[in-house]
Amino acid sequence: QVQLVESGGGLVQAGGSLRLSCAASGRTFSRYVMGWFRQAPGKEREFVTTISWSGSSTSYADSVKGRFTISRDNTKNTLYLQMNSLKPDDTAVYYCAAGRSWYISGEGVDYWGKGTLVTVSS
């Protein structure tokens, strides 16, 4: 199986930036579609972004398009999420995800990380 460990969360003011990382171990990292989900207080877990095996194809939720950038380094078995122009509505626990094919919902995810908290102050 695959184990995923997120890092890089913290407290930031509105308009600031953070970069999250997800370190993967277990089965071959490059064979999985990787992504990020988030869960805000009082809300369901929601899709944020995904990236293909090669990194050439990406998908973003409308709420983060133009502000967040997903990337991966298969030589380091690591996934990244660069978050710019952060808003208070971005406050959530962010989860790293891995799936065997393309997905935009949690039903397509095979493995989850335990999450890292991002708090954006107003």
PDB file of C-alpha atoms in Angstrom:
ATOM      1  CA  GLN A   1       0.000   0.000   0.000  1.00  0.00           C
ATOM      2  CA  VAL A   2       0.895   3.696  -0.188  1.00  0.00           C
ATOM      3  CA  GLN A   3       1.624   5.937   2.795  1.00  0.00           C
ATOM      4  CA  LEU A   4       1.290   9.721   2.448  1.00  0.00           C
ATOM      5  CA  VAL A   5       2.593  12.339   4.904  1.00  0.00           C
ATOM      6  CA  GLU A   6       1.760  16.045   4.514  1.00  0.00           C
ATOM      7  CA  SER A   7       3.760  18.985   5.854  1.00  0.00           C
ATOM      8  CA  GLY A   8       3.984  22.768   5.474  1.00  0.00           C
ATOM      9  CA  GLY A   9       0.729  23.921   7.038  1.00  0.00           C
ATOM     10  CA  GLY A  10       0.539  26.833   9.442  1.00  0.00           C
ATOM     11  CA  LEU A  11      -0.883  30.287  10.164  1.00  0.00           C
ATOM     12  CA  VAL A  12      -0.725  32.992   7.494  1.00  0.00           C
ATOM     13  CA  GLN A  13      -2.391  36.372   6.938  1.00  0.00           C
ATOM     14  CA  ALA A  14      -4.820  36.951   4.078  1.00  0.00           C
ATOM     15  CA  GLY A  15      -2.911  37.635   0.865  1.00  0.00           C
ATOM     16  CA  GLY A  16       0.071  35.557   1.946  1.00  0.00           C
ATOM     17  CA  SER A  17       1.512  32.308   0.602  1.00  0.00           C
ATOM     18  CA  LEU A  18       2.293  28.775   1.780  1.00  0.00           C
ATOM     19  CA  ARG A  19       3.752  25.672   0.147  1.00  0.00           C
ATOM     20  CA  LEU A  20       2.522  22.237   1.213  1.00  0.00           C
ATOM     21  CA  SER A  21       4.458  19.013   0.630  1.00  0.00           C
ATOM     22  CA  CYS A  22       3.385  15.368   0.566  1.00  0.00           C
ATOM     23  CA  ALA A  23       5.999  12.635   0.913  1.00  0.00           C
ATOM     24  CA  ALA A  24       4.961   9.243  -0.486  1.00  0.00           C
ATOM     25  CA  SER A  25       6.261   5.758   0.256  1.00  0.00           C
ATOM     26  CA  GLY A  26       5.230   2.215  -0.668  1.00  0.00           C
ATOM     27  CA  ARG A  27       4.095   1.409  -4.211  1.00  0.00           C
ATOM     28  CA  THR A  28       5.580   3.235  -7.186  1.00  0.00           C
ATOM     29  CA  PHE A  29       4.737   6.923  -6.789  1.00  0.00           C
ATOM     30  CA  SER A  30       4.869   7.751 -10.493  1.00  0.00           C
ATOM     31  CA  ARG A  31       2.004   5.328 -11.316  1.00  0.00           C
ATOM     32  CA  TYR A  32      -0.584   7.265  -9.269  1.00  0.00           C
ATOM     33  CA  VAL A  33      -2.672  10.309 -10.035  1.00  0.00           C
ATOM     34  CA  MET A  34      -1.945  12.602  -7.089  1.00  0.00           C
ATOM     35  CA  GLY A  35      -4.096  15.340  -5.645  1.00  0.00           C
ATOM     36  CA  TRP A  36      -5.160  17.573  -2.778  1.00  0.00           C
ATOM     37  CA  PHE A  37      -8.486  17.835  -0.945  1.00  0.00           C
ATOM     38  CA  ARG A  38      -9.466  20.078   1.950  1.00  0.00           C
ATOM     39  CA  GLN A  39     -12.041  20.138   4.725  1.00  0.00           C
ATOM     40  CA  ALA A  40     -13.094  23.417   6.337  1.00  0.00           C
ATOM     41  CA  PRO A  41     -14.871  23.647   9.716  1.00  0.00           C
ATOM     42  CA  GLY A  42     -18.504  22.573   9.374  1.00  0.00           C
ATOM     43  CA  LYS A  43     -18.137  21.522   5.723  1.00  0.00           C
ATOM     44  CA  GLU A  44     -17.622  18.311   3.744  1.00  0.00           C
ATOM     45  CA  ARG A  45     -14.240  17.376   2.334  1.00  0.00           C
ATOM     46  CA  GLU A  46     -13.870  18.981  -1.109  1.00  0.00           C
ATOM     47  CA  PHE A  47     -11.693  18.557  -4.182  1.00  0.00           C
ATOM     48  CA  VAL A  48      -8.892  21.090  -4.705  1.00  0.00           C
ATOM     49  CA  THR A  49      -6.577  19.833  -7.478  1.00  0.00           C
ATOM     50  CA  THR A  50      -5.085  16.757  -9.224  1.00  0.00           C
ATOM     51  CA  ILE A  51      -2.034  16.037 -11.375  1.00  0.00           C
ATOM     52  CA  SER A  52      -1.296  13.253 -13.876  1.00  0.00           C
ATOM     53  CA  TRP A  53       1.525  10.682 -13.771  1.00  0.00           C
ATOM     54  CA  SER A  54       3.886  12.821 -15.842  1.00  0.00           C
ATOM     55  CA  GLY A  55       2.790  16.149 -14.383  1.00  0.00           C
ATOM     56  CA  SER A  56       1.730  17.419 -17.806  1.00  0.00           C
ATOM     57  CA  SER A  57      -2.015  17.511 -17.007  1.00  0.00           C
ATOM     58  CA  THR A  58      -3.678  19.228 -14.051  1.00  0.00           C
ATOM     59  CA  SER A  59      -7.164  20.081 -12.833  1.00  0.00           C
ATOM     60  CA  TYR A  60      -8.279  22.735 -10.320  1.00  0.00           C
ATOM     61  CA  ALA A  61     -11.436  23.620  -8.443  1.00  0.00           C
ATOM     62  CA  ASP A  62     -12.878  26.952  -9.573  1.00  0.00           C
ATOM     63  CA  SER A  63     -12.329  28.388  -6.098  1.00  0.00           C
ATOM     64  CA  VAL A  64      -8.519  28.062  -6.325  1.00  0.00           C
ATOM     65  CA  LYS A  65      -7.852  28.439 -10.057  1.00  0.00           C
ATOM     66  CA  GLY A  66      -5.189  31.076 -10.686  1.00  0.00           C
ATOM     67  CA  ARG A  67      -4.025  31.085  -7.056  1.00  0.00           C
ATOM     68  CA  PHE A  68      -2.885  27.494  -6.352  1.00  0.00           C
ATOM     69  CA  THR A  69      -0.378  25.408  -8.334  1.00  0.00           C
ATOM     70  CA  ILE A  70       0.100  21.645  -8.002  1.00  0.00           C
ATOM     71  CA  SER A  71       3.366  19.954  -8.997  1.00  0.00           C
ATOM     72  CA  ARG A  72       5.211  16.675  -8.442  1.00  0.00           C
ATOM     73  CA  ASP A  73       8.784  15.411  -8.452  1.00  0.00           C
ATOM     74  CA  ASN A  74       8.765  11.687  -9.214  1.00  0.00           C
ATOM     75  CA  THR A  75      12.503  11.362  -8.535  1.00  0.00           C
ATOM     76  CA  LYS A  76      11.851  12.487  -4.939  1.00  0.00           C
ATOM     77  CA  ASN A  77       8.419  10.817  -4.507  1.00  0.00           C
ATOM     78  CA  THR A  78       7.031  14.183  -3.436  1.00  0.00           C
ATOM     79  CA  LEU A  79       3.894  16.191  -4.261  1.00  0.00           C
ATOM     80  CA  TYR A  80       3.610  19.972  -3.755  1.00  0.00           C
ATOM     81  CA  LEU A  81       0.885  22.585  -3.495  1.00  0.00           C
ATOM     82  CA  GLN A  82       1.919  26.226  -3.874  1.00  0.00           C
ATOM     83  CA  MET A  83      -0.815  28.476  -2.444  1.00  0.00           C
ATOM     84  CA  ASN A  84      -0.746  32.207  -3.208  1.00  0.00           C
ATOM     85  CA  SER A  85      -3.159  35.068  -2.475  1.00  0.00           C
ATOM     86  CA  LEU A  86      -4.665  33.104   0.395  1.00  0.00           C
ATOM     87  CA  LYS A  87      -8.136  33.975   1.685  1.00  0.00           C
ATOM     88  CA  PRO A  88      -9.823  33.238   5.029  1.00  0.00           C
ATOM     89  CA  ASP A  89     -12.118  30.809   3.145  1.00  0.00           C
ATOM     90  CA  ASP A  90      -9.029  28.702   2.371  1.00  0.00           C
ATOM     91  CA  THR A  91      -8.765  27.784   6.063  1.00  0.00           C
ATOM     92  CA  ALA A  92      -9.011  23.989   6.251  1.00  0.00           C
ATOM     93  CA  VAL A  93      -7.211  20.734   6.875  1.00  0.00           C
ATOM     94  CA  TYR A  94      -5.495  19.841   3.598  1.00  0.00           C
ATOM     95  CA  TYR A  95      -5.202  16.156   2.639  1.00  0.00           C
ATOM     96  CA  CYS A  96      -2.856  14.519   0.159  1.00  0.00           C
ATOM     97  CA  ALA A  97      -4.488  11.839  -2.031  1.00  0.00           C
ATOM     98  CA  ALA A  98      -3.449   9.074  -4.464  1.00  0.00           C
ATOM     99  CA  GLY A  99      -5.602   7.230  -7.013  1.00  0.00           C
ATOM    100  CA  ARG A 100      -5.163   4.730  -9.841  1.00  0.00           C
ATOM    101  CA  SER A 101      -7.024   6.895 -12.363  1.00  0.00           C
ATOM    102  CA  TRP A 102      -8.256  10.485 -12.765  1.00  0.00           C
ATOM    103  CA  TYR A 103     -10.661  11.753 -10.071  1.00  0.00           C
ATOM    104  CA  ILE A 104     -12.454  14.896  -8.916  1.00  0.00           C
ATOM    105  CA  SER A 105     -14.163  13.396  -5.858  1.00  0.00           C
ATOM    106  CA  GLY A 106     -13.175  11.318  -2.859  1.00  0.00           C
ATOM    107  CA  GLU A 107     -14.774   8.179  -4.334  1.00  0.00           C
ATOM    108  CA  GLY A 108     -11.843   7.885  -6.751  1.00  0.00           C
ATOM    109  CA  VAL A 109      -9.150   8.096  -4.078  1.00  0.00           C
ATOM    110  CA  ASP A 110      -7.358   4.917  -2.987  1.00  0.00           C
ATOM    111  CA  TYR A 111      -5.033   6.364  -0.317  1.00  0.00           C
ATOM    112  CA  TRP A 112      -5.209   9.407   1.997  1.00  0.00           C
ATOM    113  CA  GLY A 113      -2.722  11.293   4.119  1.00  0.00           C
ATOM    114  CA  LYS A 114      -3.632  12.376   7.650  1.00  0.00           C
ATOM    115  CA  GLY A 115      -3.762  16.082   6.776  1.00  0.00           C
ATOM    116  CA  THR A 116      -2.037  19.361   7.617  1.00  0.00           C
ATOM    117  CA  LEU A 117      -3.840  22.431   8.986  1.00  0.00           C
ATOM    118  CA  VAL A 118      -3.803  25.747   7.107  1.00  0.00           C
ATOM    119  CA  THR A 119      -5.249  28.782   8.920  1.00  0.00           C
ATOM    120  CA  VAL A 120      -5.668  32.103   7.092  1.00  0.00           C
ATOM    121  CA  SER A 121      -6.406  35.115   9.297  1.00  0.00           C
ATOM    122  CA  SER A 122      -8.615  38.000   8.151  1.00  0.00           C
TER     123      SER A 122
END
